[in-house]
Amino acid sequence: MGPSHPVTAIVGEAIVLPCHLSPRMSAENMEVRWFRSEFTSIVHLYLHGKDQYENQMPDYSGRTELLKAGITDGNVSLQILNIRHSDEGQYYCFVQDGSFYEEALLELKIAALGSNPLISVERHQDGGIRVVCQSAGWYPEPKVLWRDRSGQELPSLSEAKSLGDSGLFEIENSIIIKEHSNQNLSCWVRNTFLNQEKESTVYIADFFFPRVNPWMVTLSVILLVLFAVIGLTLYLFKIKGKHLPEIRKRDTEIDDLQRELDWRRNIVCPGLGSSAPPVQEAHVTLDPDTAHPNLVLSEDRKSVIWRDTEQNLPNNPERFDSWGCVLGCEGFTSGRHCWEVEVGDGGGWAVGVARESVGRKGRISHSPEGGIWAVRRWGGQFQALTSPVTPLPLSRVPSRIRVCLDCDRGQVTFIDAGDEAPIFTFPPGSVPGERIRPWFWAGLGSRLRLCP
């Protein structure tokens, strides 16, 4: 069991990722593995009653500690020292005792409060004075405000933000100050995630402001425009020849994008917008010989649901035995095929395709490396099962998904069948040229149904 909400850590400090067994029991003789997106991406491993560091990720070397004070009560929390920006993301707390194992998913958010703003007066500009505010060491991206002495917000002239070598934001924001107005001003830099800010204030005296002859200003502007036109003309002649290969390369990319657009249009409206063969609506049924013993298939083999009671089924080589997976009966080696799956809004689930040779026994990798190309909803998150996983916006979680397989291009596309909006595409060449079958995973409380 882990927290249902993200854990927040400050850069440079230590953080404890909480995890415990329920019901409470001793984990002294169990395997406790903390990892990132892949099972082998080890953050910390406790095995045979001691910590194992041989295969630990280098980024975490010397920075992790399993808090063993409560391990006899089932507390397997992990402490990470000297938090870095790169530590942000998902963590899995995995515990195994013999044939029993379970895991919890945690989200770690990173924040950093940067340096005090540095205000500098740069030069005269537009009849006033250009003032610049600089600060570094912020995460996530901070908000910058200028305020006058009464606290009223002032409009800024420009803003630049960049990521430094440490992965933290550096900001530079400028403003033009006119004489007799807003000469007393403050620069505020705010971390909206931590709800904290830092402030610096400056006062600009009257004698700093320019006294300029308007005729000189007019002449200067005319000369500036003239030199700019001459310089631009020379520059365009220079780059015309230099960038010709890039222009040709861009034309080729546009052609590729047009072919991709034809493919997507054909997914939505089969047979239109492309000279390629139309998408075939596949009549997919579920293969009972591959279904996990906890999966119950309907009589027409069009829907599947997870049940807590395991069925007494033969442990044939085709059957999945550790994940609630099932394959479609149909397999495809060529052509373009689509089918729709009603996923509902309860429990965890995943839909996509898999190699016919995908592993069926023991723990399998839900990723292209493991022979699976799919999207899933799990642990309150919507993801594409890339390696590592690609988060998808929760606002886009559909109730019905269209899976589109192009065997000739080696590509899989997922479409929201409700509004025809694209969800995610595994690019051309991702799927190997072998027999591919529909793949489904139904978690606790979920039900999947193939649409007619």
mmCIF file with all atom_site columns, N, CA, C and O in Angstrom, residues 90 92 105 107 341 343-344 347-352 374-386 388-403 414-417 419 421-425 441 448:
data_model
loop_
_atom_site.group_PDB
_atom_site.id
_atom_site.type_symbol
_atom_site.label_atom_id
_atom_site.label_alt_id
_atom_site.label_comp_id
_atom_site.label_asym_id
_atom_site.label_entity_id
_atom_site.label_seq_id
_atom_site.pdbx_PDB_ins_code
_atom_site.Cartn_x
_atom_site.Cartn_y
_atom_site.Cartn_z
_atom_site.occupancy
_atom_site.B_iso_or_equiv
_atom_site.pdbx_formal_charge
_atom_site.auth_seq_id
_atom_site.auth_comp_id
_atom_site.auth_asym_id
_atom_site.auth_atom_id
_atom_site.pdbx_PDB_model_num
ATOM 1   N N  . GLN A 1 90  ? 7.515   8.347  -11.483 1.00 0.00 ? 90  GLN A N  1
ATOM 2   C CA . GLN A 1 90  ? 6.814   7.234  -10.849 1.00 0.00 ? 90  GLN A CA 1
ATOM 3   C C  . GLN A 1 90  ? 7.806   6.252  -10.217 1.00 0.00 ? 90  GLN A C  1
ATOM 4   O O  . GLN A 1 90  ? 8.878   5.993  -10.763 1.00 0.00 ? 90  GLN A O  1
ATOM 5   N N  . TYR A 1 92  ? 7.776   2.286  -8.148  1.00 0.00 ? 92  TYR A N  1
ATOM 6   C CA . TYR A 1 92  ? 7.022   1.089  -7.802  1.00 0.00 ? 92  TYR A CA 1
ATOM 7   C C  . TYR A 1 92  ? 7.631   0.458  -6.552  1.00 0.00 ? 92  TYR A C  1
ATOM 8   O O  . TYR A 1 92  ? 8.853   0.274  -6.460  1.00 0.00 ? 92  TYR A O  1
ATOM 9   N N  . LEU A 1 105 ? 2.064   1.773  -6.731  1.00 0.00 ? 105 LEU A N  1
ATOM 10  C CA . LEU A 1 105 ? 2.602   2.826  -7.595  1.00 0.00 ? 105 LEU A CA 1
ATOM 11  C C  . LEU A 1 105 ? 2.550   4.160  -6.853  1.00 0.00 ? 105 LEU A C  1
ATOM 12  O O  . LEU A 1 105 ? 1.524   4.532  -6.288  1.00 0.00 ? 105 LEU A O  1
ATOM 13  N N  . GLU A 1 107 ? 3.825   8.452  -6.962  1.00 0.00 ? 107 GLU A N  1
ATOM 14  C CA . GLU A 1 107 ? 4.238   9.578  -7.806  1.00 0.00 ? 107 GLU A CA 1
ATOM 15  C C  . GLU A 1 107 ? 5.040   10.560 -6.951  1.00 0.00 ? 107 GLU A C  1
ATOM 16  O O  . GLU A 1 107 ? 4.585   11.008 -5.905  1.00 0.00 ? 107 GLU A O  1
ATOM 17  N N  . VAL A 1 341 ? -13.199 -1.404 -28.745 1.00 0.00 ? 341 VAL A N  1
ATOM 18  C CA . VAL A 1 341 ? -13.343 -2.027 -27.438 1.00 0.00 ? 341 VAL A CA 1
ATOM 19  C C  . VAL A 1 341 ? -13.995 -1.030 -26.488 1.00 0.00 ? 341 VAL A C  1
ATOM 20  O O  . VAL A 1 341 ? -13.542 0.113  -26.369 1.00 0.00 ? 341 VAL A O  1
ATOM 21  N N  . VAL A 1 343 ? -14.383 0.099  -22.864 1.00 0.00 ? 343 VAL A N  1
ATOM 22  C CA . VAL A 1 343 ? -13.522 -0.099 -21.701 1.00 0.00 ? 343 VAL A CA 1
ATOM 23  C C  . VAL A 1 343 ? -14.171 0.294  -20.384 1.00 0.00 ? 343 VAL A C  1
ATOM 24  O O  . VAL A 1 343 ? -13.676 -0.052 -19.320 1.00 0.00 ? 343 VAL A O  1
ATOM 25  N N  . GLY A 1 344 ? -15.245 1.085  -20.417 1.00 0.00 ? 344 GLY A N  1
ATOM 26  C CA . GLY A 1 344 ? -15.893 1.485  -19.172 1.00 0.00 ? 344 GLY A CA 1
ATOM 27  C C  . GLY A 1 344 ? -15.023 2.422  -18.367 1.00 0.00 ? 344 GLY A C  1
ATOM 28  O O  . GLY A 1 344 ? -14.001 2.919  -18.824 1.00 0.00 ? 344 GLY A O  1
ATOM 29  N N  . GLY A 1 347 ? -11.922 0.230  -12.524 1.00 0.00 ? 347 GLY A N  1
ATOM 30  C CA . GLY A 1 347 ? -10.792 -0.674 -12.452 1.00 0.00 ? 347 GLY A CA 1
ATOM 31  C C  . GLY A 1 347 ? -9.705  -0.363 -13.459 1.00 0.00 ? 347 GLY A C  1
ATOM 32  O O  . GLY A 1 347 ? -9.770  0.584  -14.231 1.00 0.00 ? 347 GLY A O  1
ATOM 33  N N  . GLY A 1 348 ? -8.660  -1.211 -13.465 1.00 0.00 ? 348 GLY A N  1
ATOM 34  C CA . GLY A 1 348 ? -7.571  -1.045 -14.414 1.00 0.00 ? 348 GLY A CA 1
ATOM 35  C C  . GLY A 1 348 ? -7.797  -1.909 -15.645 1.00 0.00 ? 348 GLY A C  1
ATOM 36  O O  . GLY A 1 348 ? -8.368  -3.007 -15.566 1.00 0.00 ? 348 GLY A O  1
ATOM 37  N N  . TRP A 1 349 ? -7.336  -1.423 -16.795 1.00 0.00 ? 349 TRP A N  1
ATOM 38  C CA . TRP A 1 349 ? -7.493  -2.162 -18.053 1.00 0.00 ? 349 TRP A CA 1
ATOM 39  C C  . TRP A 1 349 ? -6.433  -1.722 -19.049 1.00 0.00 ? 349 TRP A C  1
ATOM 40  O O  . TRP A 1 349 ? -5.798  -0.685 -18.888 1.00 0.00 ? 349 TRP A O  1
ATOM 41  N N  . ALA A 1 350 ? -6.229  -2.527 -20.063 1.00 0.00 ? 350 ALA A N  1
ATOM 42  C CA . ALA A 1 350 ? -5.330  -2.175 -21.163 1.00 0.00 ? 350 ALA A CA 1
ATOM 43  C C  . ALA A 1 350 ? -5.823  -2.858 -22.425 1.00 0.00 ? 350 ALA A C  1
ATOM 44  O O  . ALA A 1 350 ? -6.353  -3.983 -22.376 1.00 0.00 ? 350 ALA A O  1
ATOM 45  N N  . VAL A 1 351 ? -5.679  -2.197 -23.579 1.00 0.00 ? 351 VAL A N  1
ATOM 46  C CA . VAL A 1 351 ? -6.047  -2.766 -24.876 1.00 0.00 ? 351 VAL A CA 1
ATOM 47  C C  . VAL A 1 351 ? -4.953  -2.447 -25.867 1.00 0.00 ? 351 VAL A C  1
ATOM 48  O O  . VAL A 1 351 ? -4.295  -1.408 -25.778 1.00 0.00 ? 351 VAL A O  1
ATOM 49  N N  . GLY A 1 352 ? -4.751  -3.351 -26.831 1.00 0.00 ? 352 GLY A N  1
ATOM 50  C CA . GLY A 1 352 ? -3.753  -3.124 -27.865 1.00 0.00 ? 352 GLY A CA 1
ATOM 51  C C  . GLY A 1 352 ? -3.517  -4.374 -28.668 1.00 0.00 ? 352 GLY A C  1
ATOM 52  O O  . GLY A 1 352 ? -4.444  -5.146 -28.925 1.00 0.00 ? 352 GLY A O  1
ATOM 53  N N  . ALA A 1 374 ? 0.276   -1.095 -26.505 1.00 0.00 ? 374 ALA A N  1
ATOM 54  C CA . ALA A 1 374 ? -1.062  -0.892 -25.936 1.00 0.00 ? 374 ALA A CA 1
ATOM 55  C C  . ALA A 1 374 ? -1.123  0.425  -25.173 1.00 0.00 ? 374 ALA A C  1
ATOM 56  O O  . ALA A 1 374 ? -0.118  1.089  -24.933 1.00 0.00 ? 374 ALA A O  1
ATOM 57  N N  . VAL A 1 375 ? -2.363  0.803  -24.792 1.00 0.00 ? 375 VAL A N  1
ATOM 58  C CA . VAL A 1 375 ? -2.618  1.898  -23.862 1.00 0.00 ? 375 VAL A CA 1
ATOM 59  C C  . VAL A 1 375 ? -3.373  1.302  -22.672 1.00 0.00 ? 375 VAL A C  1
ATOM 60  O O  . VAL A 1 375 ? -4.074  0.296  -22.820 1.00 0.00 ? 375 VAL A O  1
ATOM 61  N N  . ARG A 1 376 ? -3.206  1.933  -21.499 1.00 0.00 ? 376 ARG A N  1
ATOM 62  C CA . ARG A 1 376 ? -3.863  1.377  -20.315 1.00 0.00 ? 376 ARG A CA 1
ATOM 63  C C  . ARG A 1 376 ? -4.307  2.485  -19.378 1.00 0.00 ? 376 ARG A C  1
ATOM 64  O O  . ARG A 1 376 ? -3.793  3.602  -19.419 1.00 0.00 ? 376 ARG A O  1
ATOM 65  N N  . ARG A 1 377 ? -5.272  2.144  -18.534 1.00 0.00 ? 377 ARG A N  1
ATOM 66  C CA . ARG A 1 377 ? -5.640  2.966  -17.381 1.00 0.00 ? 377 ARG A CA 1
ATOM 67  C C  . ARG A 1 377 ? -5.375  2.138  -16.136 1.00 0.00 ? 377 ARG A C  1
ATOM 68  O O  . ARG A 1 377 ? -5.907  1.035  -15.992 1.00 0.00 ? 377 ARG A O  1
ATOM 69  N N  . TRP A 1 378 ? -4.532  2.708  -15.245 1.00 0.00 ? 378 TRP A N  1
ATOM 70  C CA . TRP A 1 378 ? -4.121  1.950  -14.054 1.00 0.00 ? 378 TRP A CA 1
ATOM 71  C C  . TRP A 1 378 ? -3.650  2.926  -13.002 1.00 0.00 ? 378 TRP A C  1
ATOM 72  O O  . TRP A 1 378 ? -2.940  3.880  -13.294 1.00 0.00 ? 378 TRP A O  1
ATOM 73  N N  . GLY A 1 379 ? -4.056  2.701  -11.761 1.00 0.00 ? 379 GLY A N  1
ATOM 74  C CA . GLY A 1 379 ? -3.612  3.533  -10.654 1.00 0.00 ? 379 GLY A CA 1
ATOM 75  C C  . GLY A 1 379 ? -3.997  4.985  -10.817 1.00 0.00 ? 379 GLY A C  1
ATOM 76  O O  . GLY A 1 379 ? -3.248  5.867  -10.424 1.00 0.00 ? 379 GLY A O  1
ATOM 77  N N  . GLY A 1 380 ? -5.159  5.267  -11.429 1.00 0.00 ? 380 GLY A N  1
ATOM 78  C CA . GLY A 1 380 ? -5.599  6.642  -11.606 1.00 0.00 ? 380 GLY A CA 1
ATOM 79  C C  . GLY A 1 380 ? -4.859  7.375  -12.711 1.00 0.00 ? 380 GLY A C  1
ATOM 80  O O  . GLY A 1 380 ? -4.956  8.599  -12.804 1.00 0.00 ? 380 GLY A O  1
ATOM 81  N N  . GLN A 1 381 ? -4.127  6.653  -13.591 1.00 0.00 ? 381 GLN A N  1
ATOM 82  C CA . GLN A 1 381 ? -3.378  7.286  -14.665 1.00 0.00 ? 381 GLN A CA 1
ATOM 83  C C  . GLN A 1 381 ? -3.718  6.634  -15.990 1.00 0.00 ? 381 GLN A C  1
ATOM 84  O O  . GLN A 1 381 ? -4.058  5.448  -16.055 1.00 0.00 ? 381 GLN A O  1
ATOM 85  N N  . PHE A 1 382 ? -3.617  7.432  -17.064 1.00 0.00 ? 382 PHE A N  1
ATOM 86  C CA . PHE A 1 382 ? -3.844  6.973  -18.430 1.00 0.00 ? 382 PHE A CA 1
ATOM 87  C C  . PHE A 1 382 ? -2.499  7.029  -19.142 1.00 0.00 ? 382 PHE A C  1
ATOM 88  O O  . PHE A 1 382 ? -1.859  8.085  -19.166 1.00 0.00 ? 382 PHE A O  1
ATOM 89  N N  . GLN A 1 383 ? -2.040  5.898  -19.717 1.00 0.00 ? 383 GLN A N  1
ATOM 90  C CA . GLN A 1 383 ? -0.677  5.819  -20.228 1.00 0.00 ? 383 GLN A CA 1
ATOM 91  C C  . GLN A 1 383 ? -0.621  5.037  -21.534 1.00 0.00 ? 383 GLN A C  1
ATOM 92  O O  . GLN A 1 383 ? -1.449  4.158  -21.784 1.00 0.00 ? 383 GLN A O  1
ATOM 93  N N  . ALA A 1 384 ? 0.385   5.377  -22.352 1.00 0.00 ? 384 ALA A N  1
ATOM 94  C CA . ALA A 1 384 ? 0.784   4.537  -23.477 1.00 0.00 ? 384 ALA A CA 1
ATOM 95  C C  . ALA A 1 384 ? 1.939   3.676  -23.002 1.00 0.00 ? 384 ALA A C  1
ATOM 96  O O  . ALA A 1 384 ? 2.875   4.168  -22.375 1.00 0.00 ? 384 ALA A O  1
ATOM 97  N N  . LEU A 1 385 ? 1.900   2.363  -23.286 1.00 0.00 ? 385 LEU A N  1
ATOM 98  C CA . LEU A 1 385 ? 2.886   1.435  -22.736 1.00 0.00 ? 385 LEU A CA 1
ATOM 99  C C  . LEU A 1 385 ? 4.154   1.425  -23.584 1.00 0.00 ? 385 LEU A C  1
ATOM 100 O O  . LEU A 1 385 ? 4.557   0.400  -24.133 1.00 0.00 ? 385 LEU A O  1
ATOM 101 N N  . THR A 1 386 ? 4.783   2.607  -23.702 1.00 0.00 ? 386 THR A N  1
ATOM 102 C CA . THR A 1 386 ? 6.112   2.702  -24.282 1.00 0.00 ? 386 THR A CA 1
ATOM 103 C C  . THR A 1 386 ? 7.121   2.337  -23.206 1.00 0.00 ? 386 THR A C  1
ATOM 104 O O  . THR A 1 386 ? 6.749   1.972  -22.095 1.00 0.00 ? 386 THR A O  1
ATOM 105 N N  . PRO A 1 388 ? 10.330  4.209  -21.377 1.00 0.00 ? 388 PRO A N  1
ATOM 106 C CA . PRO A 1 388 ? 9.357   4.129  -20.279 1.00 0.00 ? 388 PRO A CA 1
ATOM 107 C C  . PRO A 1 388 ? 7.962   4.555  -20.751 1.00 0.00 ? 388 PRO A C  1
ATOM 108 O O  . PRO A 1 388 ? 7.804   5.032  -21.864 1.00 0.00 ? 388 PRO A O  1
ATOM 109 N N  . VAL A 1 389 ? 6.953   4.411  -19.853 1.00 0.00 ? 389 VAL A N  1
ATOM 110 C CA . VAL A 1 389 ? 5.580   4.712  -20.235 1.00 0.00 ? 389 VAL A CA 1
ATOM 111 C C  . VAL A 1 389 ? 5.432   6.194  -20.568 1.00 0.00 ? 389 VAL A C  1
ATOM 112 O O  . VAL A 1 389 ? 6.157   7.042  -20.060 1.00 0.00 ? 389 VAL A O  1
ATOM 113 N N  . THR A 1 390 ? 4.472   6.502  -21.465 1.00 0.00 ? 390 THR A N  1
ATOM 114 C CA . THR A 1 390 ? 4.171   7.878  -21.855 1.00 0.00 ? 390 THR A CA 1
ATOM 115 C C  . THR A 1 390 ? 2.854   8.294  -21.207 1.00 0.00 ? 390 THR A C  1
ATOM 116 O O  . THR A 1 390 ? 1.812   7.720  -21.524 1.00 0.00 ? 390 THR A O  1
ATOM 117 N N  . PRO A 1 391 ? 2.851   9.271  -20.277 1.00 0.00 ? 391 PRO A N  1
ATOM 118 C CA . PRO A 1 391 ? 1.582   9.708  -19.666 1.00 0.00 ? 391 PRO A CA 1
ATOM 119 C C  . PRO A 1 391 ? 0.667   10.339 -20.719 1.00 0.00 ? 391 PRO A C  1
ATOM 120 O O  . PRO A 1 391 ? 1.121   11.083 -21.587 1.00 0.00 ? 391 PRO A O  1
ATOM 121 N N  . LEU A 1 392 ? -0.621  10.027 -20.633 1.00 0.00 ? 392 LEU A N  1
ATOM 122 C CA . LEU A 1 392 ? -1.635  10.627 -21.489 1.00 0.00 ? 392 LEU A CA 1
ATOM 123 C C  . LEU A 1 392 ? -2.599  11.418 -20.607 1.00 0.00 ? 392 LEU A C  1
ATOM 124 O O  . LEU A 1 392 ? -2.835  11.035 -19.459 1.00 0.00 ? 392 LEU A O  1
ATOM 125 N N  . PRO A 1 393 ? -3.162  12.531 -21.108 1.00 0.00 ? 393 PRO A N  1
ATOM 126 C CA . PRO A 1 393 ? -4.038  13.351 -20.255 1.00 0.00 ? 393 PRO A CA 1
ATOM 127 C C  . PRO A 1 393 ? -5.280  12.592 -19.819 1.00 0.00 ? 393 PRO A C  1
ATOM 128 O O  . PRO A 1 393 ? -5.943  11.943 -20.628 1.00 0.00 ? 393 PRO A O  1
ATOM 129 N N  . LEU A 1 394 ? -5.581  12.662 -18.502 1.00 0.00 ? 394 LEU A N  1
ATOM 130 C CA . LEU A 1 394 ? -6.761  11.969 -17.979 1.00 0.00 ? 394 LEU A CA 1
ATOM 131 C C  . LEU A 1 394 ? -8.045  12.489 -18.593 1.00 0.00 ? 394 LEU A C  1
ATOM 132 O O  . LEU A 1 394 ? -9.046  11.793 -18.657 1.00 0.00 ? 394 LEU A O  1
ATOM 133 N N  . SER A 1 395 ? -8.039  13.749 -19.052 1.00 0.00 ? 395 SER A N  1
ATOM 134 C CA . SER A 1 395 ? -9.239  14.299 -19.687 1.00 0.00 ? 395 SER A CA 1
ATOM 135 C C  . SER A 1 395 ? -9.563  13.582 -20.983 1.00 0.00 ? 395 SER A C  1
ATOM 136 O O  . SER A 1 395 ? -10.660 13.707 -21.509 1.00 0.00 ? 395 SER A O  1
ATOM 137 N N  . ARG A 1 396 ? -8.587  12.809 -21.531 1.00 0.00 ? 396 ARG A N  1
ATOM 138 C CA . ARG A 1 396 ? -8.790  12.116 -22.789 1.00 0.00 ? 396 ARG A CA 1
ATOM 139 C C  . ARG A 1 396 ? -9.173  10.660 -22.597 1.00 0.00 ? 396 ARG A C  1
ATOM 140 O O  . ARG A 1 396 ? -9.236  9.917  -23.571 1.00 0.00 ? 396 ARG A O  1
ATOM 141 N N  . VAL A 1 397 ? -9.379  10.174 -21.350 1.00 0.00 ? 397 VAL A N  1
ATOM 142 C CA . VAL A 1 397 ? -9.727  8.764  -21.153 1.00 0.00 ? 397 VAL A CA 1
ATOM 143 C C  . VAL A 1 397 ? -11.090 8.490  -21.791 1.00 0.00 ? 397 VAL A C  1
ATOM 144 O O  . VAL A 1 397 ? -12.103 9.050  -21.363 1.00 0.00 ? 397 VAL A O  1
ATOM 145 N N  . PRO A 1 398 ? -11.140 7.681  -22.837 1.00 0.00 ? 398 PRO A N  1
ATOM 146 C CA . PRO A 1 398 ? -12.408 7.438  -23.538 1.00 0.00 ? 398 PRO A CA 1
ATOM 147 C C  . PRO A 1 398 ? -13.170 6.270  -22.908 1.00 0.00 ? 398 PRO A C  1
ATOM 148 O O  . PRO A 1 398 ? -12.642 5.524  -22.082 1.00 0.00 ? 398 PRO A O  1
ATOM 149 N N  . SER A 1 399 ? -14.403 6.113  -23.337 1.00 0.00 ? 399 SER A N  1
ATOM 150 C CA . SER A 1 399 ? -15.184 4.954  -22.913 1.00 0.00 ? 399 SER A CA 1
ATOM 151 C C  . SER A 1 399 ? -15.160 3.860  -23.982 1.00 0.00 ? 399 SER A C  1
ATOM 152 O O  . SER A 1 399 ? -15.512 2.719  -23.709 1.00 0.00 ? 399 SER A O  1
ATOM 153 N N  . ARG A 1 400 ? -14.730 4.224  -25.191 1.00 0.00 ? 400 ARG A N  1
ATOM 154 C CA . ARG A 1 400 ? -14.654 3.257  -26.301 1.00 0.00 ? 400 ARG A CA 1
ATOM 155 C C  . ARG A 1 400 ? -13.420 3.585  -27.131 1.00 0.00 ? 400 ARG A C  1
ATOM 156 O O  . ARG A 1 400 ? -13.239 4.731  -27.549 1.00 0.00 ? 400 ARG A O  1
ATOM 157 N N  . ILE A 1 401 ? -12.551 2.619  -27.348 1.00 0.00 ? 401 ILE A N  1
ATOM 158 C CA . ILE A 1 401 ? -11.280 2.831  -28.051 1.00 0.00 ? 401 ILE A CA 1
ATOM 159 C C  . ILE A 1 401 ? -11.278 2.025  -29.351 1.00 0.00 ? 401 ILE A C  1
ATOM 160 O O  . ILE A 1 401 ? -11.646 0.844  -29.356 1.00 0.00 ? 401 ILE A O  1
ATOM 161 N N  . ARG A 1 402 ? -10.849 2.677  -30.424 1.00 0.00 ? 402 ARG A N  1
ATOM 162 C CA . ARG A 1 402 ? -10.650 1.983  -31.703 1.00 0.00 ? 402 ARG A CA 1
ATOM 163 C C  . ARG A 1 402 ? -9.167  1.681  -31.847 1.00 0.00 ? 402 ARG A C  1
ATOM 164 O O  . ARG A 1 402 ? -8.322  2.584  -31.787 1.00 0.00 ? 402 ARG A O  1
ATOM 165 N N  . VAL A 1 403 ? -8.835  0.413  -31.998 1.00 0.00 ? 403 VAL A N  1
ATOM 166 C CA . VAL A 1 403 ? -7.453  -0.026 -32.204 1.00 0.00 ? 403 VAL A CA 1
ATOM 167 C C  . VAL A 1 403 ? -7.250  -0.249 -33.694 1.00 0.00 ? 403 VAL A C  1
ATOM 168 O O  . VAL A 1 403 ? -8.004  -1.008 -34.314 1.00 0.00 ? 403 VAL A O  1
ATOM 169 N N  . PHE A 1 414 ? -4.297  4.410  -31.792 1.00 0.00 ? 414 PHE A N  1
ATOM 170 C CA . PHE A 1 414 ? -5.458  4.312  -30.907 1.00 0.00 ? 414 PHE A CA 1
ATOM 171 C C  . PHE A 1 414 ? -6.298  5.580  -31.071 1.00 0.00 ? 414 PHE A C  1
ATOM 172 O O  . PHE A 1 414 ? -5.776  6.700  -31.002 1.00 0.00 ? 414 PHE A O  1
ATOM 173 N N  . ILE A 1 415 ? -7.598  5.401  -31.308 1.00 0.00 ? 415 ILE A N  1
ATOM 174 C CA . ILE A 1 415 ? -8.524  6.500  -31.575 1.00 0.00 ? 415 ILE A CA 1
ATOM 175 C C  . ILE A 1 415 ? -9.650  6.469  -30.545 1.00 0.00 ? 415 ILE A C  1
ATOM 176 O O  . ILE A 1 415 ? -10.123 5.404  -30.143 1.00 0.00 ? 415 ILE A O  1
ATOM 177 N N  . ASP A 1 416 ? -10.086 7.650  -30.067 1.00 0.00 ? 416 ASP A N  1
ATOM 178 C CA . ASP A 1 416 ? -11.291 7.760  -29.246 1.00 0.00 ? 416 ASP A CA 1
ATOM 179 C C  . ASP A 1 416 ? -12.483 7.565  -30.176 1.00 0.00 ? 416 ASP A C  1
ATOM 180 O O  . ASP A 1 416 ? -12.780 8.416  -31.018 1.00 0.00 ? 416 ASP A O  1
ATOM 181 N N  . ALA A 1 417 ? -13.153 6.434  -30.043 1.00 0.00 ? 417 ALA A N  1
ATOM 182 C CA . ALA A 1 417 ? -14.251 6.133  -30.950 1.00 0.00 ? 417 ALA A CA 1
ATOM 183 C C  . ALA A 1 417 ? -15.450 7.049  -30.740 1.00 0.00 ? 417 ALA A C  1
ATOM 184 O O  . ALA A 1 417 ? -16.345 7.101  -31.586 1.00 0.00 ? 417 ALA A O  1
ATOM 185 N N  . ASP A 1 419 ? -15.331 10.626 -30.260 1.00 0.00 ? 419 ASP A N  1
ATOM 186 C CA . ASP A 1 419 ? -15.221 11.877 -31.025 1.00 0.00 ? 419 ASP A CA 1
ATOM 187 C C  . ASP A 1 419 ? -14.184 11.796 -32.135 1.00 0.00 ? 419 ASP A C  1
ATOM 188 O O  . ASP A 1 419 ? -13.822 12.810 -32.732 1.00 0.00 ? 419 ASP A O  1
ATOM 189 N N  . ALA A 1 421 ? -11.067 11.463 -32.050 1.00 0.00 ? 421 ALA A N  1
ATOM 190 C CA . ALA A 1 421 ? -9.813  12.166 -31.773 1.00 0.00 ? 421 ALA A CA 1
ATOM 191 C C  . ALA A 1 421 ? -8.703  11.145 -31.556 1.00 0.00 ? 421 ALA A C  1
ATOM 192 O O  . ALA A 1 421 ? -8.905  10.122 -30.899 1.00 0.00 ? 421 ALA A O  1
ATOM 193 N N  . PRO A 1 422 ? -7.489  11.392 -32.114 1.00 0.00 ? 422 PRO A N  1
ATOM 194 C CA . PRO A 1 422 ? -6.382  10.460 -31.895 1.00 0.00 ? 422 PRO A CA 1
ATOM 195 C C  . PRO A 1 422 ? -5.934  10.465 -30.443 1.00 0.00 ? 422 PRO A C  1
ATOM 196 O O  . PRO A 1 422 ? -5.907  11.500 -29.789 1.00 0.00 ? 422 PRO A O  1
ATOM 197 N N  . ILE A 1 423 ? -5.575  9.285  -29.915 1.00 0.00 ? 423 ILE A N  1
ATOM 198 C CA . ILE A 1 423 ? -5.092  9.140  -28.542 1.00 0.00 ? 423 ILE A CA 1
ATOM 199 C C  . ILE A 1 423 ? -3.574  8.978  -28.526 1.00 0.00 ? 423 ILE A C  1
ATOM 200 O O  . ILE A 1 423 ? -2.869  9.729  -27.871 1.00 0.00 ? 423 ILE A O  1
ATOM 201 N N  . PHE A 1 424 ? -3.066  7.996  -29.295 1.00 0.00 ? 424 PHE A N  1
ATOM 202 C CA . PHE A 1 424 ? -1.623  7.753  -29.330 1.00 0.00 ? 424 PHE A CA 1
ATOM 203 C C  . PHE A 1 424 ? -1.314  6.869  -30.527 1.00 0.00 ? 424 PHE A C  1
ATOM 204 O O  . PHE A 1 424 ? -2.147  6.060  -30.955 1.00 0.00 ? 424 PHE A O  1
ATOM 205 N N  . THR A 1 425 ? -0.099  7.023  -31.091 1.00 0.00 ? 425 THR A N  1
ATOM 206 C CA . THR A 1 425 ? 0.353   6.210  -32.215 1.00 0.00 ? 425 THR A CA 1
ATOM 207 C C  . THR A 1 425 ? 1.756   5.694  -31.941 1.00 0.00 ? 425 THR A C  1
ATOM 208 O O  . THR A 1 425 ? 2.654   6.477  -31.627 1.00 0.00 ? 425 THR A O  1
ATOM 209 N N  . TRP A 1 441 ? -6.002  -6.706 -21.313 1.00 0.00 ? 441 TRP A N  1
ATOM 210 C CA . TRP A 1 441 ? -5.712  -6.940 -19.888 1.00 0.00 ? 441 TRP A CA 1
ATOM 211 C C  . TRP A 1 441 ? -6.848  -6.347 -19.065 1.00 0.00 ? 441 TRP A C  1
ATOM 212 O O  . TRP A 1 441 ? -7.183  -5.175 -19.202 1.00 0.00 ? 441 TRP A O  1
ATOM 213 N N  . LEU A 1 448 ? -14.208 -5.487 -20.142 1.00 0.00 ? 448 LEU A N  1
ATOM 214 C CA . LEU A 1 448 ? -13.940 -5.084 -21.520 1.00 0.00 ? 448 LEU A CA 1
ATOM 215 C C  . LEU A 1 448 ? -14.921 -5.794 -22.447 1.00 0.00 ? 448 LEU A C  1
ATOM 216 O O  . LEU A 1 448 ? -15.220 -6.979 -22.263 1.00 0.00 ? 448 LEU A O  1
#
